[in-house]
mmCIF file of C-alpha atoms in Angstrom:
data_model
loop_
_atom_site.group_PDB
_atom_site.id
_atom_site.type_symbol
_atom_site.label_atom_id
_atom_site.label_comp_id
_atom_site.label_asym_id
_atom_site.label_seq_id
_atom_site.Cartn_x
_atom_site.Cartn_y
_atom_site.Cartn_z
ATOM 1 C CA UNK A 1445 202.949 115.404 -30.127
ATOM 2 C CA UNK A 1446 202.963 115.198 -26.372
ATOM 3 C CA UNK A 1447 205.053 112.208 -25.327
ATOM 4 C CA UNK A 1448 204.667 110.039 -22.290
ATOM 5 C CA UNK A 1449 207.426 108.099 -20.525
ATOM 6 C CA UNK A 1450 210.190 106.698 -22.730
ATOM 7 C CA UNK A 1451 208.847 103.957 -24.959
ATOM 8 C CA UNK A 1452 205.213 104.981 -24.472
ATOM 9 C CA UNK A 1453 202.947 106.458 -27.109
ATOM 10 C CA UNK A 1454 202.246 110.167 -26.824
ATOM 11 C CA UNK A 1455 199.105 112.095 -27.606
ATOM 12 C CA UNK A 1456 198.606 114.324 -30.609
ATOM 13 C CA UNK A 1457 197.178 117.801 -30.047
ATOM 14 C CA UNK A 1458 195.409 119.580 -32.895
ATOM 15 C CA UNK A 1459 194.720 123.320 -32.767
ATOM 16 C CA UNK A 1460 193.814 125.680 -35.575
ATOM 17 C CA UNK A 1461 195.639 128.801 -36.745
ATOM 18 C CA UNK A 1462 195.732 131.558 -34.150
ATOM 19 C CA UNK A 1463 194.390 129.373 -31.333
ATOM 20 C CA UNK A 1464 197.526 129.750 -29.213
ATOM 21 C CA UNK A 1465 199.562 126.586 -29.794
ATOM 22 C CA UNK A 1466 202.838 128.305 -28.961
ATOM 23 C CA UNK A 1467 201.402 129.776 -25.772
ATOM 24 C CA UNK A 1468 199.991 126.443 -24.637
ATOM 25 C CA UNK A 1469 203.247 124.646 -25.411
ATOM 26 C CA UNK A 1470 205.248 127.371 -23.680
ATOM 27 C CA UNK A 1471 203.251 126.847 -20.495
ATOM 28 C CA UNK A 1472 203.638 123.082 -20.828
ATOM 29 C CA UNK A 1473 207.400 123.465 -21.315
ATOM 30 C CA UNK A 1474 207.597 125.629 -18.201
ATOM 31 C CA UNK A 1475 205.699 123.041 -16.175
ATOM 32 C CA UNK A 1476 207.805 120.141 -17.440
ATOM 33 C CA UNK A 1477 211.136 121.893 -16.914
ATOM 34 C CA UNK A 1478 210.485 123.128 -13.377
ATOM 35 C CA UNK A 1479 213.379 121.738 -11.396
ATOM 36 C CA UNK A 1480 213.801 118.819 -13.789
ATOM 37 C CA UNK A 1481 216.797 117.653 -15.763
ATOM 38 C CA UNK A 1482 214.691 117.169 -18.876
ATOM 39 C CA UNK A 1483 214.396 118.747 -22.278
ATOM 40 C CA UNK A 1484 211.466 120.063 -24.254
ATOM 41 C CA UNK A 1485 211.531 120.285 -28.046
ATOM 42 C CA UNK A 1486 208.979 122.659 -29.606
ATOM 43 C CA UNK A 1487 208.780 121.913 -33.324
ATOM 44 C CA UNK A 1488 206.836 123.479 -36.149
ATOM 45 C CA UNK A 1489 206.241 122.574 -39.770
ATOM 46 C CA UNK A 1490 208.286 125.522 -41.105
ATOM 47 C CA UNK A 1491 211.257 127.582 -39.986
ATOM 48 C CA UNK A 1492 209.120 130.745 -39.956
ATOM 49 C CA UNK A 1493 206.584 129.169 -37.605
ATOM 50 C CA UNK A 1494 209.357 127.874 -35.361
ATOM 51 C CA UNK A 1495 210.892 131.362 -35.196
ATOM 52 C CA UNK A 1496 207.538 132.771 -34.045
ATOM 53 C CA UNK A 1497 208.109 130.993 -30.734
ATOM 54 C CA UNK A 1498 210.714 133.669 -29.988
ATOM 55 C CA UNK A 1499 207.784 136.095 -29.796
ATOM 56 C CA UNK A 1500 207.079 134.467 -26.414
ATOM 57 C CA UNK A 1501 210.487 135.514 -25.044
ATOM 58 C CA UNK A 1502 208.844 137.776 -22.446
ATOM 59 C CA UNK A 1503 207.054 134.737 -20.992
ATOM 60 C CA UNK A 1504 210.266 132.688 -20.926
ATOM 61 C CA UNK A 1505 212.113 135.612 -19.327
ATOM 62 C CA UNK A 1506 209.491 136.052 -16.587
ATOM 63 C CA UNK A 1507 209.542 132.376 -15.640
ATOM 64 C CA UNK A 1508 213.332 132.078 -15.796
ATOM 65 C CA UNK A 1509 213.624 129.834 -18.875
ATOM 66 C CA UNK A 1510 214.989 132.355 -21.407
ATOM 67 C CA UNK A 1511 218.582 131.347 -20.684
ATOM 68 C CA UNK A 1512 217.688 127.720 -21.469
ATOM 69 C CA UNK A 1513 216.071 128.518 -24.834
ATOM 70 C CA UNK A 1514 217.628 128.008 -28.257
ATOM 71 C CA UNK A 1515 216.211 128.199 -31.792
ATOM 72 C CA UNK A 1516 217.879 125.976 -34.384
ATOM 73 C CA UNK A 1517 217.073 126.351 -38.071
ATOM 74 C CA UNK A 1518 218.759 125.198 -41.270
ATOM 75 C CA UNK A 1519 221.299 128.021 -41.313
ATOM 76 C CA UNK A 1520 222.030 128.764 -37.687
ATOM 77 C CA UNK A 1521 221.399 129.004 -33.976
ATOM 78 C CA UNK A 1522 219.602 131.854 -32.203
ATOM 79 C CA UNK A 1523 219.657 132.501 -28.447
ATOM 80 C CA UNK A 1524 218.506 135.429 -26.351
ATOM 81 C CA UNK A 1525 221.338 137.610 -25.045
ATOM 82 C CA UNK A 1526 221.349 137.214 -21.262
ATOM 83 C CA UNK A 1527 222.771 139.280 -18.389
ATOM 84 C CA UNK A 1528 222.251 138.546 -14.705
ATOM 85 C CA UNK A 1529 219.666 135.894 -15.565
ATOM 86 C CA UNK A 1530 217.480 138.239 -17.624
ATOM 87 C CA UNK A 1531 217.132 138.947 -21.345
ATOM 88 C CA UNK A 1532 219.075 142.014 -22.486
ATOM 89 C CA UNK A 1533 216.820 144.605 -24.084
ATOM 90 C CA UNK A 1534 217.516 147.452 -26.496
ATOM 91 C CA UNK A 1535 216.516 151.108 -25.947
ATOM 92 C CA UNK A 1536 212.981 150.337 -27.184
ATOM 93 C CA UNK A 1537 212.620 147.476 -24.682
ATOM 94 C CA UNK A 1538 212.832 144.723 -27.327
ATOM 95 C CA UNK A 1539 214.651 141.527 -26.457
ATOM 96 C CA UNK A 1540 218.034 141.062 -28.119
ATOM 97 C CA UNK A 1541 219.244 137.827 -29.675
ATOM 98 C CA UNK A 1542 222.587 136.333 -30.644
ATOM 99 C CA UNK A 1543 222.701 134.592 -34.015
ATOM 100 C CA UNK A 1544 225.384 132.058 -34.949
ATOM 101 C CA UNK A 1545 225.508 131.512 -38.717
ATOM 102 C CA UNK A 1546 226.475 127.904 -39.433
ATOM 103 C CA UNK A 1547 226.880 128.263 -43.210
ATOM 104 C CA UNK A 1548 230.512 129.361 -42.950
ATOM 105 C CA UNK A 1549 231.527 126.947 -40.174
ATOM 106 C CA UNK A 1550 233.608 123.851 -40.815
ATOM 107 C CA UNK A 1551 232.100 120.469 -39.910
ATOM 108 C CA UNK A 1552 233.983 120.150 -36.599
ATOM 109 C CA UNK A 1553 232.803 123.569 -35.359
ATOM 110 C CA UNK A 1554 229.307 123.013 -36.751
ATOM 111 C CA UNK A 1555 229.004 119.663 -34.936
ATOM 112 C CA UNK A 1556 230.235 121.170 -31.650
ATOM 113 C CA UNK A 1557 227.871 124.162 -31.849
ATOM 114 C CA UNK A 1558 224.837 122.037 -32.750
ATOM 115 C CA UNK A 1559 225.511 119.413 -30.071
ATOM 116 C CA UNK A 1560 225.708 122.226 -27.517
ATOM 117 C CA UNK A 1561 222.533 123.871 -28.833
ATOM 118 C CA UNK A 1562 220.628 120.592 -28.813
ATOM 119 C CA UNK A 1563 221.620 119.994 -25.193
ATOM 120 C CA UNK A 1564 219.611 123.071 -24.097
ATOM 121 C CA UNK A 1565 216.573 122.513 -21.912
ATOM 122 C CA UNK A 1566 214.215 124.214 -24.375
ATOM 123 C CA UNK A 1567 214.935 123.637 -28.075
ATOM 124 C CA UNK A 1568 212.808 125.230 -30.785
ATOM 125 C CA UNK A 1569 213.156 124.042 -34.375
ATOM 126 C CA UNK A 1570 211.283 123.020 -37.470
ATOM 127 C CA UNK A 1571 210.596 119.372 -38.246
ATOM 128 C CA UNK A 1572 212.927 119.123 -41.256
ATOM 129 C CA UNK A 1573 215.944 120.700 -39.542
ATOM 130 C CA UNK A 1574 215.442 118.594 -36.434
ATOM 131 C CA UNK A 1575 215.121 115.372 -38.450
ATOM 132 C CA UNK A 1576 218.164 116.124 -40.620
ATOM 133 C CA UNK A 1577 220.299 117.074 -37.625
ATOM 134 C CA UNK A 1578 219.237 113.927 -35.788
ATOM 135 C CA UNK A 1579 220.240 111.793 -38.776
ATOM 136 C CA UNK A 1580 223.622 113.571 -38.915
ATOM 137 C CA UNK A 1581 224.228 112.769 -35.245
ATOM 138 C CA UNK A 1582 224.050 116.311 -33.872
ATOM 139 C CA UNK A 1583 221.488 115.284 -31.218
ATOM 140 C CA UNK A 1584 222.285 112.992 -28.327
ATOM 141 C CA UNK A 1585 220.120 109.917 -27.756
ATOM 142 C CA UNK A 1586 217.408 110.661 -25.180
ATOM 143 C CA UNK A 1587 218.229 109.271 -21.759
ATOM 144 C CA UNK A 1588 214.832 109.647 -20.133
#
């Protein structure tokens, strides 16, 4: 769903498997977030599909959005490890990620971590996790 101004109806985009939805949405997110104080939520039908968006980390790193990216799923929060504004890479050149496991966190810590994650400029999640977290009050009301 591509939304218009607050209160306006968005447009639905339909693309088949392997047609590059994540790539298209990544470019759209980059365009929307350029110099703006806005957020973009990329959602997928499953946690596995949502996690595939991290495969585009090289794109986000090149355009300077990797530090603003967070993946939230039902058990935790994943962010790229950053240093000097760039993604930290291992010896093989693969991007490294930090994972915060929420299963063992108490409700106060869980709420704080999720509110912080959901305040990122670029949030990736699956529909169910996003809906449940919204109902639990972990997301702020949109302001724009």
